[in-house]
Structure formats: C-alpha cells, structure tokens
Short mmCIF file of C-alpha atoms in Angstrom, two decimals:
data_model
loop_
_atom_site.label_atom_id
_atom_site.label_comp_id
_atom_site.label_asym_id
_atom_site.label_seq_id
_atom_site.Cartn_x
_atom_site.Cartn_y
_atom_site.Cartn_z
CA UNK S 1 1.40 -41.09 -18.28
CA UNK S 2 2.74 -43.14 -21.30
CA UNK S 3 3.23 -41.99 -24.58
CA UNK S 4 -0.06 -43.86 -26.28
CA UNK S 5 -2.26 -42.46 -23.31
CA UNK S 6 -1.12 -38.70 -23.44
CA UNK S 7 -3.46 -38.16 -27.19
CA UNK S 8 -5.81 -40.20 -25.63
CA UNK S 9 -5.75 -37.89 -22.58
CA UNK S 10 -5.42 -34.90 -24.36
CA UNK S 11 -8.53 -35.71 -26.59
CA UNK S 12 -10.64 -35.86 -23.97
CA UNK S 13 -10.01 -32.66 -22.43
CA UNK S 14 -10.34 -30.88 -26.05
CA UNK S 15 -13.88 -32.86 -25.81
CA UNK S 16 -14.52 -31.59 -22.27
CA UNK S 17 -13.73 -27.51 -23.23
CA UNK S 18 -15.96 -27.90 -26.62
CA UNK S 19 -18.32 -29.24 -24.34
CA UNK S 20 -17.97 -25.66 -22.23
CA UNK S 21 -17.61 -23.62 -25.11
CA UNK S 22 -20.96 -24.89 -26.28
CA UNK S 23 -23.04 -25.47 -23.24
CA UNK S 24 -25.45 -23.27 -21.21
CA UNK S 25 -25.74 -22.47 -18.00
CA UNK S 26 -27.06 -25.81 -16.82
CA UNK S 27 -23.99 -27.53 -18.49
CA UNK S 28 -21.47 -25.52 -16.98
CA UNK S 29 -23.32 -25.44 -13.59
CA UNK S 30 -22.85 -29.51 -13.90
CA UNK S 31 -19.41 -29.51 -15.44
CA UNK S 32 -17.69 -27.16 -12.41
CA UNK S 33 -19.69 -29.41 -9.83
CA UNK S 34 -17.49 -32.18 -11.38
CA UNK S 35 -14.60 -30.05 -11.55
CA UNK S 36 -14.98 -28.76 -7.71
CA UNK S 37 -15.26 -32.75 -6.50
CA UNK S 38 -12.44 -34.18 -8.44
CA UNK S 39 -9.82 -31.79 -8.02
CA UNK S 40 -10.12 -29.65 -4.80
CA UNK S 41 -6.57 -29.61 -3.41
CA UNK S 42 -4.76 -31.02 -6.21
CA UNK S 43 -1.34 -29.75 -7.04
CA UNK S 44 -0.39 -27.72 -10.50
CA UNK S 45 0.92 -30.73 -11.48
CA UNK S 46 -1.72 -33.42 -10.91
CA UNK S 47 -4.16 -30.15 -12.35
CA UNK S 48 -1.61 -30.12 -15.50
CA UNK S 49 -1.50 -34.32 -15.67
CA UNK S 50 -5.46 -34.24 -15.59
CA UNK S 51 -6.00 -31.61 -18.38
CA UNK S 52 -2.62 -33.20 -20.40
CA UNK S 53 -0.58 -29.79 -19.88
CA UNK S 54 -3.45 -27.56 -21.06
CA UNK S 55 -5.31 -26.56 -17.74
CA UNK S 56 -4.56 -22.75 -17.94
CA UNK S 57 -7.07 -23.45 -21.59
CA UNK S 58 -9.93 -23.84 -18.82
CA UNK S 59 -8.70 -21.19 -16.58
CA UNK S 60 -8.80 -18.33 -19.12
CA UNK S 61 -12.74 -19.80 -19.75
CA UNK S 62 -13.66 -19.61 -16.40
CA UNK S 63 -12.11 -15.86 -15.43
CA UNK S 64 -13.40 -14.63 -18.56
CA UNK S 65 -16.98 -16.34 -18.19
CA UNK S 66 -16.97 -15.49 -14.59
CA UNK S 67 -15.51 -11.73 -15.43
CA UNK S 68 -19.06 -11.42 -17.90
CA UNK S 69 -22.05 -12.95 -15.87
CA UNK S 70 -21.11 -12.03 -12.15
CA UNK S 71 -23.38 -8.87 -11.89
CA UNK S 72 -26.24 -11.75 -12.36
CA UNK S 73 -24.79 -14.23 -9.98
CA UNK S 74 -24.87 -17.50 -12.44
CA UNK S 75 -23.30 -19.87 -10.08
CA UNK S 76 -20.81 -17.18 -8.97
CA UNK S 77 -19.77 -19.27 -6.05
CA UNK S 78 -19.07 -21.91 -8.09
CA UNK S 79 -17.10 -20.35 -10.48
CA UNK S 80 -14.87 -18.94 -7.08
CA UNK S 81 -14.69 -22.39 -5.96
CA UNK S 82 -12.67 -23.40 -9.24
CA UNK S 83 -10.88 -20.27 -9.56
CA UNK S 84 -9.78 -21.24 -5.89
CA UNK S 85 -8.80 -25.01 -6.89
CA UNK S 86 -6.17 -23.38 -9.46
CA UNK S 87 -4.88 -20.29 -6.97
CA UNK S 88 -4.18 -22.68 -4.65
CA UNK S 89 -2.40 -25.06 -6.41
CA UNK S 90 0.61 -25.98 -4.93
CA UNK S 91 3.43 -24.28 -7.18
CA UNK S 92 1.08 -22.51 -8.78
CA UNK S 93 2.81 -19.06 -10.28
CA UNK S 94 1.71 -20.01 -13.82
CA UNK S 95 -2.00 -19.97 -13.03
CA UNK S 96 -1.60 -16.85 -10.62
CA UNK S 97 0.63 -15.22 -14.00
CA UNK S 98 -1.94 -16.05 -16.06
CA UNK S 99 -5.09 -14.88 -13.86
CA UNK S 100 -3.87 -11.26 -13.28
CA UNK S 101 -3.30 -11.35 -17.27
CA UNK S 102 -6.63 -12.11 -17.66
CA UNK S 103 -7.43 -9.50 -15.29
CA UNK S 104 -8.74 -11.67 -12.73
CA UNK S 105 -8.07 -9.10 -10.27
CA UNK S 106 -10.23 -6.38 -11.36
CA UNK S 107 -13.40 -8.69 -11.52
CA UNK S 108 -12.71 -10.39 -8.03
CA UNK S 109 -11.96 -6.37 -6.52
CA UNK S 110 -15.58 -5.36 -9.10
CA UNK S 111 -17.56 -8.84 -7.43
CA UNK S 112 -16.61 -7.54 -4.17
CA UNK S 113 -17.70 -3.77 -4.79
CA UNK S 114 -21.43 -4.84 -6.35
CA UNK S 115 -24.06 -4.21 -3.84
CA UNK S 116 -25.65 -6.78 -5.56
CA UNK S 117 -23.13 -9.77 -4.56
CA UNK S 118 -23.73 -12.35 -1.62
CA UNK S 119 -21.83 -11.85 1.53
CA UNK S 120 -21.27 -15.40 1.24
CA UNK S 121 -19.36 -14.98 -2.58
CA UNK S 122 -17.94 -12.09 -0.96
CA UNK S 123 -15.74 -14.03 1.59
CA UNK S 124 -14.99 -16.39 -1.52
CA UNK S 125 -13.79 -13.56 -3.28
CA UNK S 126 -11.39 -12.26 -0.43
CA UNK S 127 -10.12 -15.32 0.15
CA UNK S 128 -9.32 -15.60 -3.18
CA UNK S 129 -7.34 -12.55 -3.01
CA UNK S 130 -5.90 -13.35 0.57
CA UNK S 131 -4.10 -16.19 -1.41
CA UNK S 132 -3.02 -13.66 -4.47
CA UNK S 133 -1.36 -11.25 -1.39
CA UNK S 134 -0.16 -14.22 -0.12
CA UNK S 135 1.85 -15.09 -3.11
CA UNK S 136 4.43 -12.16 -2.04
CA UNK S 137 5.20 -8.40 -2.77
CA UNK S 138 4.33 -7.33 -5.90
CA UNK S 139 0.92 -9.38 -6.07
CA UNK S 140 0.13 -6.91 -2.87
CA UNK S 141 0.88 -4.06 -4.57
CA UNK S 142 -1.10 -5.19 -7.46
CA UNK S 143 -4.01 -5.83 -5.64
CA UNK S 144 -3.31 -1.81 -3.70
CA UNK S 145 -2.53 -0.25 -7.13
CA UNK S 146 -6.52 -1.39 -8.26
CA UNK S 147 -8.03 0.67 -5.61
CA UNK S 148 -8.06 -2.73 -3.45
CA UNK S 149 -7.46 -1.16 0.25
CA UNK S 150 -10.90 1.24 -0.63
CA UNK S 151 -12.99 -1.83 -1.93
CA UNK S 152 -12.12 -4.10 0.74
CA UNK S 153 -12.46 -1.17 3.64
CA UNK S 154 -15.75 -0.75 2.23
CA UNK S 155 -16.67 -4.31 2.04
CA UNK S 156 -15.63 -4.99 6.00
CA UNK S 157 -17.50 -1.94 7.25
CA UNK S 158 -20.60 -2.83 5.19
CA UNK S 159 -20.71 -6.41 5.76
CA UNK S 160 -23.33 -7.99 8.48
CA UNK S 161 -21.94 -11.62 8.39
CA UNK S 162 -19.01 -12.80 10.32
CA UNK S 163 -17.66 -14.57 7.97
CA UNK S 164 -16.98 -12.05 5.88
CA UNK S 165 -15.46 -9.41 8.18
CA UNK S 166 -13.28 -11.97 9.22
CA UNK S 167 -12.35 -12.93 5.59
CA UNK S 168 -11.83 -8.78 4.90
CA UNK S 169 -9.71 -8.89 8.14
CA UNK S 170 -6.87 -11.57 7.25
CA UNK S 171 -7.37 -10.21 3.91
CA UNK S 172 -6.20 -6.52 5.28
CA UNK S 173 -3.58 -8.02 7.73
CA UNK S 174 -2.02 -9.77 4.74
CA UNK S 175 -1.46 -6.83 2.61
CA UNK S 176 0.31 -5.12 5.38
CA UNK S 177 2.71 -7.18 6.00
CA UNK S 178 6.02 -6.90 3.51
CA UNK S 179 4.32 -4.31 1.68
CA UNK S 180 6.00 -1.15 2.42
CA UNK S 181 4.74 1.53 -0.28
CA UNK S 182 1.01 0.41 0.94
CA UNK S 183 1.32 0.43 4.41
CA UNK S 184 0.40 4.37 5.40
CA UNK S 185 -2.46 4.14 3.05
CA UNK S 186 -3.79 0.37 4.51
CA UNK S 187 -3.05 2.58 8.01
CA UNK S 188 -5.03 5.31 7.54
CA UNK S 189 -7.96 3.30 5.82
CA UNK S 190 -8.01 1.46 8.99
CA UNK S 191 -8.12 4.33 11.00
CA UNK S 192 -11.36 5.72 9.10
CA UNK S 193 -12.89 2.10 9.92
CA UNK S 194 -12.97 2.45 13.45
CA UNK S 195 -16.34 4.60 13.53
CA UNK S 196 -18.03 1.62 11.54
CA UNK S 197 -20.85 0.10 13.28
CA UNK S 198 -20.94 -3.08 13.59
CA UNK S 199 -19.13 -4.45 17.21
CA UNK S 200 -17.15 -7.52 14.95
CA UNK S 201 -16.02 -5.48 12.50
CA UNK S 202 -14.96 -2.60 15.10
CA UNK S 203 -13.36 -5.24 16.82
CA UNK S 204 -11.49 -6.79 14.04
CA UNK S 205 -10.22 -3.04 12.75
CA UNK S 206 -8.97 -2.38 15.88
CA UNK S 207 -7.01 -5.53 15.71
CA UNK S 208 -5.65 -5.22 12.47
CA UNK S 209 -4.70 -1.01 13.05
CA UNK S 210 -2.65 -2.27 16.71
CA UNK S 211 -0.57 -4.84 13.86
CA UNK S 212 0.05 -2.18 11.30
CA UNK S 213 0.96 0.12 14.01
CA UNK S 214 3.66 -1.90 15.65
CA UNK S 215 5.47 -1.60 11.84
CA UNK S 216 5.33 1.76 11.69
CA UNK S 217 7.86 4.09 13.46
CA UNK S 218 5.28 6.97 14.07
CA UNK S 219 1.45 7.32 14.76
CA UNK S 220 -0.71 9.66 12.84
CA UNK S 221 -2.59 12.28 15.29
CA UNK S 222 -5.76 11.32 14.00
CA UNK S 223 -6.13 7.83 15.46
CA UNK S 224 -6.97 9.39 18.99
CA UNK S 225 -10.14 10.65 18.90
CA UNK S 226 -11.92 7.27 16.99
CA UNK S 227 -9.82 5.02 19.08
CA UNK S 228 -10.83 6.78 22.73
CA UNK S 229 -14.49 6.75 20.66
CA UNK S 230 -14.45 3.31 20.60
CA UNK S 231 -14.09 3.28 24.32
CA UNK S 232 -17.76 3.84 24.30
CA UNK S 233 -18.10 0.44 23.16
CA UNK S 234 -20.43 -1.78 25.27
CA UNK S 235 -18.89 -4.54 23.74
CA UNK S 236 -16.07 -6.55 25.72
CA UNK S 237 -14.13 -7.39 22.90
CA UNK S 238 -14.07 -4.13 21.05
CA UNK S 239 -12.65 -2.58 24.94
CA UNK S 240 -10.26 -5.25 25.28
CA UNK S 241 -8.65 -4.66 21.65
CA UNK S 242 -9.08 -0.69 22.27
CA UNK S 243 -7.22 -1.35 25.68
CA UNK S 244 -4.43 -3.44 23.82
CA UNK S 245 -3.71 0.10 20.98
CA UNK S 246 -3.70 2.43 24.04
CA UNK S 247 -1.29 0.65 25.59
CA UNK S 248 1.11 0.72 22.65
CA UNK S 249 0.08 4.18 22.02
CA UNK S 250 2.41 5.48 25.10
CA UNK S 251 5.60 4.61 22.96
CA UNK S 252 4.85 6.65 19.69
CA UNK S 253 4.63 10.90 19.41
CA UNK S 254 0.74 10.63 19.94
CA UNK S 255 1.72 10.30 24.03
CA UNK S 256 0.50 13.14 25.23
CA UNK S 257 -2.64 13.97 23.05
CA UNK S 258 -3.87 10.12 24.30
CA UNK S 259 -3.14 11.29 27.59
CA UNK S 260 -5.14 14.24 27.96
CA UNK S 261 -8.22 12.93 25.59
CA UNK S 262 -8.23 9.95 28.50
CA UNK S 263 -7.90 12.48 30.97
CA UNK S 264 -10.82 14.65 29.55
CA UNK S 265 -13.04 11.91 28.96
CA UNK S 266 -13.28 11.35 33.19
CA UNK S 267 -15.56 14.86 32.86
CA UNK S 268 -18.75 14.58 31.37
CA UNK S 269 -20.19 17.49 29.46
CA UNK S 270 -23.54 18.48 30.62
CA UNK S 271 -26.25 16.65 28.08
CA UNK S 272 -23.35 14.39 26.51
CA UNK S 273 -24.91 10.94 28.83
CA UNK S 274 -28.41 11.52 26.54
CA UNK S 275 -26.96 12.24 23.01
CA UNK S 276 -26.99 8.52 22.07
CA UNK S 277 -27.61 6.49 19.02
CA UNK S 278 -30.24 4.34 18.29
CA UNK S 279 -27.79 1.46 17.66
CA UNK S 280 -26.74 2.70 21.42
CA UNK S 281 -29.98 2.87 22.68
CA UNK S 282 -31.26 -0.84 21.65
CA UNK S 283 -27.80 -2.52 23.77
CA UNK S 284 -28.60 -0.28 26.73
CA UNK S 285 -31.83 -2.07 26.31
CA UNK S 286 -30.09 -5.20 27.99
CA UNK S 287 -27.30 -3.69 29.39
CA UNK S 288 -28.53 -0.62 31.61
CA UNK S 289 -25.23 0.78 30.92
CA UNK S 290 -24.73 4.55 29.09
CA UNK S 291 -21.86 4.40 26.47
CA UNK S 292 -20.58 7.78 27.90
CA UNK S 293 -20.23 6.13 31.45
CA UNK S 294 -18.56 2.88 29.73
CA UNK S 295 -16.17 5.06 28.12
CA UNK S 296 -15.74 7.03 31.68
CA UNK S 297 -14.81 4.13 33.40
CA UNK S 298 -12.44 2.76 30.29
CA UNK S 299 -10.81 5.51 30.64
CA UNK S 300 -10.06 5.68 33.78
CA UNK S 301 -9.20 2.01 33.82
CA UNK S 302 -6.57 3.19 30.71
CA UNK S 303 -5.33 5.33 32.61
CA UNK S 304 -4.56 3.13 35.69
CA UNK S 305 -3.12 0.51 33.33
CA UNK S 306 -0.87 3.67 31.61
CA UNK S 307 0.31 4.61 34.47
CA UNK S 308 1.43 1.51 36.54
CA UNK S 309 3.56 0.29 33.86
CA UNK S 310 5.57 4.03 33.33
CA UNK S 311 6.37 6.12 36.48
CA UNK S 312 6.86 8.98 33.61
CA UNK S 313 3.20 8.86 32.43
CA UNK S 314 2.21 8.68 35.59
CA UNK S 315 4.08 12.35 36.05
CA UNK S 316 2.26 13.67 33.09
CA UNK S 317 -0.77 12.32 34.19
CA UNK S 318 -0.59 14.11 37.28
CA UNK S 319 0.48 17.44 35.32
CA UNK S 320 -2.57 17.20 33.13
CA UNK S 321 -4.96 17.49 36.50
CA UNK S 322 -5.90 13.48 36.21
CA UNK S 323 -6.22 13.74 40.44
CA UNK S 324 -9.47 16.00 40.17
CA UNK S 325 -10.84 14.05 37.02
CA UNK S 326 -10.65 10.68 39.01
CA UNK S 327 -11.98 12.46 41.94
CA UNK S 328 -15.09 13.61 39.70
CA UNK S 329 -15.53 9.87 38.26
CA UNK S 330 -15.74 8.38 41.43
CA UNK S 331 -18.79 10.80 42.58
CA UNK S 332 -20.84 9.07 39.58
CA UNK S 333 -22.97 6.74 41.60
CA UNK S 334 -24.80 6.24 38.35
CA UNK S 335 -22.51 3.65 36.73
CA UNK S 336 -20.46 1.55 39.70
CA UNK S 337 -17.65 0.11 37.15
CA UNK S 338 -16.87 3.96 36.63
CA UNK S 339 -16.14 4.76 40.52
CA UNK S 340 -14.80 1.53 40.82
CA UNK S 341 -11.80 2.07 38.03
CA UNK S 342 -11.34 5.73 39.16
CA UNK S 343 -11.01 4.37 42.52
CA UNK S 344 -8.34 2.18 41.37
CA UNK S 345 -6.16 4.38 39.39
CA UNK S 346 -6.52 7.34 42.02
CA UNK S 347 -5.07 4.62 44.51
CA UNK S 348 -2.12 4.19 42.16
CA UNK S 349 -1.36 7.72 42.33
CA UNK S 350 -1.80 8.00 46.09
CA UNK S 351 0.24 5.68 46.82
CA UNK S 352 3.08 6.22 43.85
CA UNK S 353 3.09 10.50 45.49
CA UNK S 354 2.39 10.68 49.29
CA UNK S 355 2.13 13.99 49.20
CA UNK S 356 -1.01 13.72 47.35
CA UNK S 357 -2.45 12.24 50.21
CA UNK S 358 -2.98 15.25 52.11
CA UNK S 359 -5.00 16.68 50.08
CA UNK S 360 -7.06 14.04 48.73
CA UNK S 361 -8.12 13.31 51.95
CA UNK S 362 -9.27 17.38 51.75
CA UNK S 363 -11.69 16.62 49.11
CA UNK S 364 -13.08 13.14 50.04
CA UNK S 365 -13.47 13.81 53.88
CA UNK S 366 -11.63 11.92 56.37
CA UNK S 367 -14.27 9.62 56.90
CA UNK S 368 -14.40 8.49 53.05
CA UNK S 369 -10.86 8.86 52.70
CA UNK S 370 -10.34 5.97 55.48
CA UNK S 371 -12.66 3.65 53.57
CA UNK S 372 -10.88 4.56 49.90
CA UNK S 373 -7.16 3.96 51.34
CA UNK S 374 -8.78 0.71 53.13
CA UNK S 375 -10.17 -1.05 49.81
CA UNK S 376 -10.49 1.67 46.78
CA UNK S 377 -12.41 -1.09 45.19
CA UNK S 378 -14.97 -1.01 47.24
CA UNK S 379 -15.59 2.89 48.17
CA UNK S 380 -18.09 2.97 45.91
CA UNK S 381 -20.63 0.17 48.07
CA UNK S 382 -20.22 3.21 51.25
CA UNK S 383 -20.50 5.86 49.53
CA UNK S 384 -23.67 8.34 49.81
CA UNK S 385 -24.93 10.77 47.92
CA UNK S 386 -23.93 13.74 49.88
CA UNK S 387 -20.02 12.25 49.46
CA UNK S 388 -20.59 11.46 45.94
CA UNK S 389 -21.94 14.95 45.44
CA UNK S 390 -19.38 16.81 47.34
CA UNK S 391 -16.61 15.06 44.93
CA UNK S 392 -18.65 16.47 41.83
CA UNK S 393 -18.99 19.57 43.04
CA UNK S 394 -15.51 20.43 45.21
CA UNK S 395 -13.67 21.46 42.56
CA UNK S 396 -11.61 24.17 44.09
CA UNK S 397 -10.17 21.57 46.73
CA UNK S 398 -9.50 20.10 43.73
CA UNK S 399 -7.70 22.08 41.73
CA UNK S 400 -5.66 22.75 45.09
CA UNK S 401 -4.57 19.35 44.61
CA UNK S 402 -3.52 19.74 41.03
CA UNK S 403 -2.12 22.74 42.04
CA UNK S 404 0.36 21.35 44.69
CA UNK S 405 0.91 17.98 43.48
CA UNK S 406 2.51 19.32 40.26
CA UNK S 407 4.93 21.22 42.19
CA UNK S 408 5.49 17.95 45.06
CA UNK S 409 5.27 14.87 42.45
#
C-alpha cells in the first residue's frame, strides 16, 4: 500500500468500527456476514493490510460484545466464525496475546458450560480452543488452569451430536499432548467418562484414555472396572477401542487386577443377565443380544488375544482358574459368540499345556472333547443341552483342573 492510500485506508476502517460501535444487532449481524466472506483464511498480515494495522481495534469489539450477549445467543455463531478468522491467522500470536487478555478464554470455556448454548456453537467454540492448545504449552495450561478439562469432560459426555463429541475429542487429545503438569488430571477425567452414555462418545473416550495412557509410565487402578464395563457395550466400535486399552493394559502395574476382572467376568452372578438399563433394553430390541453375555464373550475373546501374544499371561491366566471359567462360558447356549470365544481361548491353552488336556477332556466328555479339539469354533453348533449343562454345573472336575494344571503348567 502507498503512502497516499494508507489515510485513505485507514479512514475507512475508523468509519467501519463507528459504524459497529453505533449499530444494533441487525448491523452487526450484516457487518460480520461481510467480515466472514471477505476474509476467511486470510493471513495476520493481509487481516493487518485490510484494517491498515489496526485489526486487533475490531478484535477487542467482538470478544467483548461476544463475552456480553452469548447467554442470549445474538448471532453467537457468527461472532465464533470471526473470532476463528483471527485465531487462525497464519502468524497470528498477537491476536491469540491479545484474546486471552481480553479474556477470551473464560467466555469460550462459560459458552461451552451454558445449558442454554447450541451443540452446533458448541463445536465452534472447541474448535476455537483446539486452535488456542494448538498454539503450544502454556496456552494448554491456560486453558487447564480455567477449569477447562471439567467443562469440556462435561460438554463430551452431555453432548447428543457427533459433531461435537468429535470436536470435544481432538479438543482433549490436544491438551494432552506436551502438556505434562495436566496430563494425570486430563487422565483421570477421562477415566470418569467412560460410564457416559452415549456409544460415540464412549467410543471416542476410550480412544483418547488408550493415547494418554501410552504417555504415562503407570496406570491408575481405577481404570479397570469402567473399562471391562464397557465390555458390555453392544456397540462394535466401543469393543474394538476397549479391546485396543486391554491390550496395552498387560504392560503397566494394573496386569493382574485386568486379569482376574476378565477372568471373573466368564461367571455370571445369578440375576446379573436381567439387571439391565433401559438404554440396554431398547438395543437388545434389535440386537437379541444381553450386555452381560456381550461382555462374557469379550472377555473371553480378551483373554484369548492376552494370552497368545505373552506365554507369561497365559501362566497367570491359568493360576487365576481361567480353565474352569472358559469351561463355564462355553455351557451358555444362550449367546453363541460367548461359547464360540471361550472355545477359542480354551483351545489356546490346551494346546500351549498338554497336560491340561487330560483333564479337560474329564469335564467335557470324550465325545465333546473330540469335536472341541477337532474345530473349537464350532463346538458350540453340536453341543446339547445335557453337555452344555454338565459344563455349568461340573465344577469340581473343574477345579481338579485348576488344581493340577497350576502345579503341571
């Protein structure tokens, strides 16, 4: 810009914030349209060449207009829209400087903490923040130090749109990384999160907890008994991601309480298959499928997947009586997938200890015992009722086989 047009220039953007200063809601509704349109991914410095070095003038108006009418929602998404233009700015530290001064922070953190806001301005707002945590170390802690981890926690487990679980989600995985005097507290919020409700968010928790977790040298006891609750999920993606923490689980000083809460969970209390929720109750609408048998047979599955990869798991396994636990899921002719993983993981162990063979084949018969070591996978599609009841209720053969394969394997 030349010397004659920089007054010129500068004129007209004194015009344009008397303009704001003076108008009502209909003015400024019009004047940030304009704004969104014409400047959406501009740099600071075209943002600095278009209001002649005095942008961060119209900044300050719109955190501090935005900061005193968002509990009514005048054109809140708008206003995050242009707050958005200048945070992402490329080389924009002044603006980011000059938003936190203007405690831009606190009102994105209080938008997203109003019962009253939009989901929709709610994923605005965190990815508004996403770009703040984005910006490096201290704006993280800046963001934790304002009770962020709580808000945003609160906003993922409430929300009922996609969009903004996911938003609360990159949001969460953002703070945790390079932000070391935040990272037990982002860990444990997480771990309160898994009991939330809804499948996606559930999903996306368990996500985020397995990437915190691989930073962290230890695991806090208290992440076994939501995660092996979320096992009860009838919800492929919330197993899978479940599957993925148990895995990783092995290698931290939570070993063997995962172990024997997987080990416990092939045994059904008496009752425990009818004490379900109505949440439950409307999926096993379309599913036929119990959440207690789901989480019998993901355990079991666990289990198989445990010990295949770690012939030293697979020792504990055996010392924690996993032989007559499998033998007890596979008798549940009520929920195939069940029999079938117990199947499978009891043909691991069979095969990993011969001298467990023996006396399997005491508590399954040798008939049924022929068909298991033939195709495990299958025993379930031969089995009757008087087998499948004889592995329920045999439990002295059983504990036989506990007995003798902890002193054999």
């Amino acid at each position: 810009m030349s010397a004659q047009e920089e007054p010129a220039n500068l004129c007209k953007v004194l015009s344009f914030l008397r303009e704001w200063d003076r108008g009502d809601r209909t003015v400024r509704g019009r004047m940030l349209n304009t704004f969104v349109t014409r400047n959406t991914g501009k740099t600071f410095y075209e943002l600095e060449l278009e209001f002649a070095q005095v942008a961060s003038l119209f900044l300050a108006r719109l955190t501090t207009w935005m900061r005193l009418t968002y509990m009514f929602g005048t054109d809140l998404g708008l206003q995050l829209k242009a707050i958005g233009i200048f945070l992402s700015a490329l080389c924009h530290d002044q603006y980011l400087t000059e938003f936190l001064e203007d405690g831009g922070i606190l009102t994105l953190l209080d938008i997203l903490g109003d019962s009253r806001s939009k989901d929709l301005d709610k994923a605005e707002v965190l990815g508004l923040l996403t770009m703040v945590s984005n910006s490096g170390r201290k704006y993280k802690e800046i963001i934790c130090e304002s009770h962020g981890v709580e808000t945003i926690a609160d906003c993922l487990a409430m929300s009922n749109t996609y969009e903004t679980q996911e938003s609360a989600w990159i949001l969460f995985k953002s703070l945790s990384h390079g932000n070391p005097k935040y990272l037990d507290q982002i860990y444990k919020t997480l771990m309160t999160l898994m009991a939330c409700t809804s499948p996606k968010a559930q999903q996306l928790v368990l996500h985020a907890l397995h990437t915190v977790q691989l930073r962290l040298k230890t695991a806090h006891p208290c992440i076994v008994e939501p995660l092996l609750n979320s096992l009860r999920s009838l919800h492929l993606d919330v197993q899978e991601e479940a599957m993925k923490l148990i895995l990783d689980l092995k290698r931290y000083d939570v070993r063997g309480l995962l172990l024997a809460g997987l080990v416990a969970l092939l045994r059904l209390n008496k009752g425990e298959a009818h004490e379900i929720t109505e949440a439950e109750a409307e999926v096993i609408k379309v599913t036929g499928s119990l959440p207690v048998f789901v989480q019998q047979a993901a355990a079991a599955k666990a289990i198989r997947l445990l010990a295949e990869k770690d012939q030293e798991v697979s020792h504990e396994l055996v010392s924690l009586g996993v032989i007559q636990h499998l033998l007890y899921a596979m008798g549940n002719r009520e929920h195939a997938d069940a029999q079938i993983q117990a199947s499978l993981a009891l043909e691991h162990f069979v095969h990993l200890f011969p001298l467990l063979e023996e006396h399997v084949q005491k508590v399954m018969g040798t008939t049924l015992f022929r068909a298991f070591m033939n195709k495990a996978d299958t025993l379930y599609m031969v089995m009757n009722e008087t087998q499948a009841q004889v592995l329920l209720a045999n439990q002295v053969k059983a504990l036989e086989v506990l007995k003798d394969s902890k002193s054999g394997c």
